[in-house]
mmCIF file of C-alpha atoms and ligand atoms in Angstrom:
data_model
loop_
_atom_site.group_PDB
_atom_site.id
_atom_site.type_symbol
_atom_site.label_atom_id
_atom_site.label_comp_id
_atom_site.label_asym_id
_atom_site.label_seq_id
_atom_site.Cartn_x
_atom_site.Cartn_y
_atom_site.Cartn_z
ATOM 1 C CA MET A 1 42.166 19.397 2.427
ATOM 2 C CA GLU A 2 45.683 18.155 3.045
ATOM 3 C CA TYR A 3 47.390 17.240 -0.193
ATOM 4 C CA GLU A 4 50.017 18.281 -2.549
ATOM 5 C CA LEU A 5 50.739 18.401 -6.361
ATOM 6 C CA ILE A 6 54.346 17.648 -6.944
ATOM 7 C CA ASP A 7 55.709 18.670 -10.533
ATOM 8 C CA PHE A 8 58.510 15.875 -11.233
ATOM 9 C CA LYS A 9 61.767 16.949 -12.603
ATOM 10 C CA ILE A 10 61.558 16.266 -16.557
ATOM 11 C CA ARG A 11 65.047 15.333 -18.288
ATOM 12 C CA GLY A 12 64.281 16.540 -21.766
ATOM 13 C CA ASP A 13 65.987 16.729 -24.745
ATOM 14 C CA GLU A 14 65.559 16.285 -28.610
ATOM 15 C CA ARG A 15 64.798 12.784 -27.937
ATOM 16 C CA GLY A 16 62.157 13.340 -25.573
ATOM 17 C CA SER A 17 61.273 13.435 -21.894
ATOM 18 C CA LEU A 18 62.246 11.225 -19.044
ATOM 19 C CA VAL A 19 61.027 11.469 -15.267
ATOM 20 C CA ALA A 20 63.010 9.366 -12.688
ATOM 21 C CA LEU A 21 61.768 9.258 -9.142
ATOM 22 C CA GLU A 22 63.680 7.837 -6.322
ATOM 23 C CA GLY A 23 62.312 7.248 -2.915
ATOM 24 C CA ASN A 24 63.102 9.717 0.081
ATOM 25 C CA GLY A 25 64.214 12.255 -2.489
ATOM 26 C CA ASP A 26 61.809 13.154 -5.511
ATOM 27 C CA ILE A 27 59.320 10.812 -3.805
ATOM 28 C CA PRO A 28 59.243 12.214 0.125
ATOM 29 C CA PHE A 29 58.871 8.616 1.561
ATOM 30 C CA GLU A 30 60.582 5.110 0.955
ATOM 31 C CA ILE A 31 58.714 3.552 -1.797
ATOM 32 C CA LYS A 32 57.466 -0.040 -0.530
ATOM 33 C CA ARG A 33 55.149 -0.979 -3.149
ATOM 34 C CA VAL A 34 54.258 0.175 -6.723
ATOM 35 C CA TYR A 35 50.794 -0.610 -8.286
ATOM 36 C CA TYR A 36 49.150 0.500 -11.360
ATOM 37 C CA ILE A 37 45.557 0.443 -12.918
ATOM 38 C CA PHE A 38 44.743 -0.070 -16.532
ATOM 39 C CA ASN A 39 42.265 -1.473 -18.816
ATOM 40 C CA THR A 40 39.795 0.484 -16.820
ATOM 41 C CA ALA A 41 36.294 0.049 -17.856
ATOM 42 C CA GLN A 42 34.144 3.333 -18.773
ATOM 43 C CA ASN A 43 32.273 5.095 -16.038
ATOM 44 C CA VAL A 44 33.470 3.002 -12.969
ATOM 45 C CA VAL A 45 34.609 4.548 -9.818
ATOM 46 C CA ARG A 46 37.424 2.947 -8.162
ATOM 47 C CA GLY A 47 38.894 3.626 -4.754
ATOM 48 C CA CYS A 48 36.240 4.548 -2.300
ATOM 49 C CA HIS A 49 38.178 4.130 0.857
ATOM 50 C CA SER A 50 40.661 5.558 3.137
ATOM 51 C CA HIS A 51 43.784 4.478 4.810
ATOM 52 C CA ARG A 52 44.851 4.502 8.343
ATOM 53 C CA LYS A 53 48.478 4.913 7.825
ATOM 54 C CA LEU A 54 49.396 4.803 4.177
ATOM 55 C CA GLU A 55 51.057 7.622 2.126
ATOM 56 C CA GLN A 56 50.794 7.893 -1.483
ATOM 57 C CA ILE A 57 51.696 9.339 -4.734
ATOM 58 C CA ILE A 58 49.441 9.151 -7.563
ATOM 59 C CA PHE A 59 49.934 10.247 -11.017
ATOM 60 C CA CYS A 60 48.935 9.258 -14.714
ATOM 61 C CA PRO A 61 52.115 8.402 -16.991
ATOM 62 C CA HIS A 62 49.392 8.108 -19.807
ATOM 63 C CA GLY A 63 45.838 9.430 -20.155
ATOM 64 C CA SER A 64 43.889 11.294 -17.475
ATOM 65 C CA CYS A 65 41.216 10.848 -14.686
ATOM 66 C CA ASP A 66 39.757 12.477 -11.920
ATOM 67 C CA PHE A 67 40.414 12.024 -8.346
ATOM 68 C CA ILE A 68 38.017 12.879 -5.724
ATOM 69 C CA LEU A 69 39.149 13.706 -2.290
ATOM 70 C CA ASP A 70 37.180 13.813 0.733
ATOM 71 C CA ASP A 71 38.503 14.753 4.256
ATOM 72 C CA GLY A 72 35.116 14.473 5.931
ATOM 73 C CA LYS A 73 34.705 18.334 5.866
ATOM 74 C CA GLU A 74 34.953 19.128 2.127
ATOM 75 C CA ARG A 75 35.043 17.234 -1.172
ATOM 76 C CA ILE A 76 37.392 18.271 -4.145
ATOM 77 C CA THR A 77 38.152 16.919 -7.502
ATOM 78 C CA ILE A 78 41.526 17.030 -8.907
ATOM 79 C CA ARG A 79 42.233 16.206 -12.560
ATOM 80 C CA LEU A 80 45.176 14.218 -12.958
ATOM 81 C CA ASP A 81 46.346 14.610 -16.728
ATOM 82 C CA LYS A 82 49.915 15.394 -16.835
ATOM 83 C CA PRO A 83 52.790 12.460 -16.885
ATOM 84 C CA TYR A 84 55.151 14.626 -14.718
ATOM 85 C CA GLN A 85 52.674 15.556 -11.750
ATOM 86 C CA GLY A 86 51.888 13.079 -9.058
ATOM 87 C CA LEU A 87 49.403 13.868 -6.240
ATOM 88 C CA HIS A 88 50.859 13.438 -2.883
ATOM 89 C CA ILE A 89 48.147 12.282 -0.238
ATOM 90 C CA LYS A 90 48.521 10.633 3.243
ATOM 91 C CA ASN A 91 46.143 8.823 5.446
ATOM 92 C CA SER A 92 42.633 10.061 6.525
ATOM 93 C CA ILE A 93 41.429 11.150 3.366
ATOM 94 C CA TRP A 94 38.630 9.345 1.609
ATOM 95 C CA ARG A 95 39.647 8.985 -2.361
ATOM 96 C CA GLU A 96 37.626 7.754 -5.268
ATOM 97 C CA PHE A 97 38.833 8.002 -8.773
ATOM 98 C CA THR A 98 36.443 7.951 -12.032
ATOM 99 C CA ASN A 99 36.214 9.701 -15.466
ATOM 100 C CA PHE A 100 39.202 7.536 -17.056
ATOM 101 C CA SER A 101 40.358 8.459 -20.407
ATOM 102 C CA ASP A 102 40.968 5.815 -23.090
ATOM 103 C CA GLY A 103 44.096 3.944 -22.414
ATOM 104 C CA CYS A 104 44.278 5.748 -19.240
ATOM 105 C CA VAL A 105 47.232 4.126 -16.451
ATOM 106 C CA VAL A 106 47.112 5.216 -13.087
ATOM 107 C CA MET A 107 50.540 4.674 -11.050
ATOM 108 C CA VAL A 108 50.749 4.762 -7.272
ATOM 109 C CA LEU A 109 53.707 4.649 -5.258
ATOM 110 C CA ALA A 110 53.064 3.537 -1.873
ATOM 111 C CA SER A 111 54.794 4.248 1.778
ATOM 112 C CA GLU A 112 53.517 0.425 2.785
ATOM 113 C CA HIS A 113 53.311 -3.104 1.809
ATOM 114 C CA TYR A 114 49.768 -3.892 0.973
ATOM 115 C CA ASP A 115 47.502 -4.429 4.303
ATOM 116 C CA GLU A 116 43.854 -4.812 4.202
ATOM 117 C CA ALA A 117 43.872 -3.815 7.798
ATOM 118 C CA ASP A 118 44.959 -0.560 6.768
ATOM 119 C CA TYR A 119 41.712 0.224 4.790
ATOM 120 C CA ILE A 120 38.735 2.008 5.761
ATOM 121 C CA ARG A 121 36.056 0.682 3.025
ATOM 122 C CA ASP A 122 32.783 2.223 4.801
ATOM 123 C CA TYR A 123 32.414 5.904 4.283
ATOM 124 C CA GLN A 124 30.763 6.095 7.812
ATOM 125 C CA THR A 125 33.249 4.319 9.859
ATOM 126 C CA PHE A 126 35.657 6.807 8.109
ATOM 127 C CA LYS A 127 33.678 9.891 9.158
ATOM 128 C CA LYS A 128 33.520 8.334 12.721
ATOM 129 C CA GLU A 129 37.361 7.542 12.768
ATOM 130 C CA VAL A 130 38.519 11.059 11.403
ATOM 131 C CA HIS A 131 36.118 13.261 13.212
ATOM 132 C CA HIS A 132 34.990 10.939 16.100
ATOM 133 C CA ASP A 133 31.228 11.656 14.664
HETATM 134 P P1 TYD B 201 40.761 -2.227 -4.790
HETATM 135 O O1 TYD B 201 41.199 -1.999 -3.474
HETATM 136 O O2 TYD B 201 39.498 -2.735 -5.004
HETATM 137 O O3 TYD B 201 41.307 -1.301 -5.870
HETATM 138 P P2 TYD B 201 40.944 0.186 -5.907
HETATM 139 O O4 TYD B 201 41.273 0.768 -4.680
HETATM 140 O O5 TYD B 201 41.560 0.540 -7.227
HETATM 141 O O6 TYD B 201 39.421 0.161 -6.103
HETATM 142 O O7 TYD B 201 41.799 -3.797 -5.270
HETATM 143 C C1 TYD B 201 41.743 -4.723 -6.219
HETATM 144 C C2 TYD B 201 42.335 -6.087 -5.526
HETATM 145 O O8 TYD B 201 43.770 -6.033 -5.513
HETATM 146 C C3 TYD B 201 41.475 -6.383 -4.278
HETATM 147 O O9 TYD B 201 41.384 -7.552 -4.158
HETATM 148 C C4 TYD B 201 43.079 -6.002 -3.417
HETATM 149 C C5 TYD B 201 44.004 -6.249 -4.326
HETATM 150 N N1 TYD B 201 45.165 -5.600 -3.984
HETATM 151 C C6 TYD B 201 46.450 -6.262 -3.782
HETATM 152 O O10 TYD B 201 46.531 -7.434 -3.531
HETATM 153 N N2 TYD B 201 47.563 -5.337 -3.702
HETATM 154 C C7 TYD B 201 47.649 -3.948 -3.770
HETATM 155 O O11 TYD B 201 48.663 -3.381 -3.693
HETATM 156 C C8 TYD B 201 46.268 -3.356 -3.972
HETATM 157 C C9 TYD B 201 46.359 -2.057 -4.284
HETATM 158 C C10 TYD B 201 45.305 -4.120 -4.187
#
């Protein structure tokens, strides 16, 4: 499974903690889009898609959730529960996210503008495109 967990640099002092993220630096690509998810209903599963080109860093600045990653061969679950730790994933990974804690905020930094044509929303199509099944 190709993914990376990145620990962001924390600038902490007696007042508290601050994380600053710059594109092409702390974030290994130019950030073209930021979106975030909050007010999530309980027991829902979001995501359920893959991308053809997009690269993303995903983290929970508040609360926690589970990220399920599937590359067509294996399926793993990563718990995002640290406001200073980002999950870096590229294309060709099927992702689902669930088990949102109360008040959870999921923040996503993306390498491209929104483009529905970059989405693969059907799992069998994903399997065919990734593994030529
Ligand atoms: P959706 O893909 O269902 O979200 P998730 O992957 O979390 O399940 O997106 C919900 C709606 O928001 C859908 O109509 C597409 C739209 N959307 C945008 O307009 N821009 C964006 O950057 C994103 C991520 C979604």
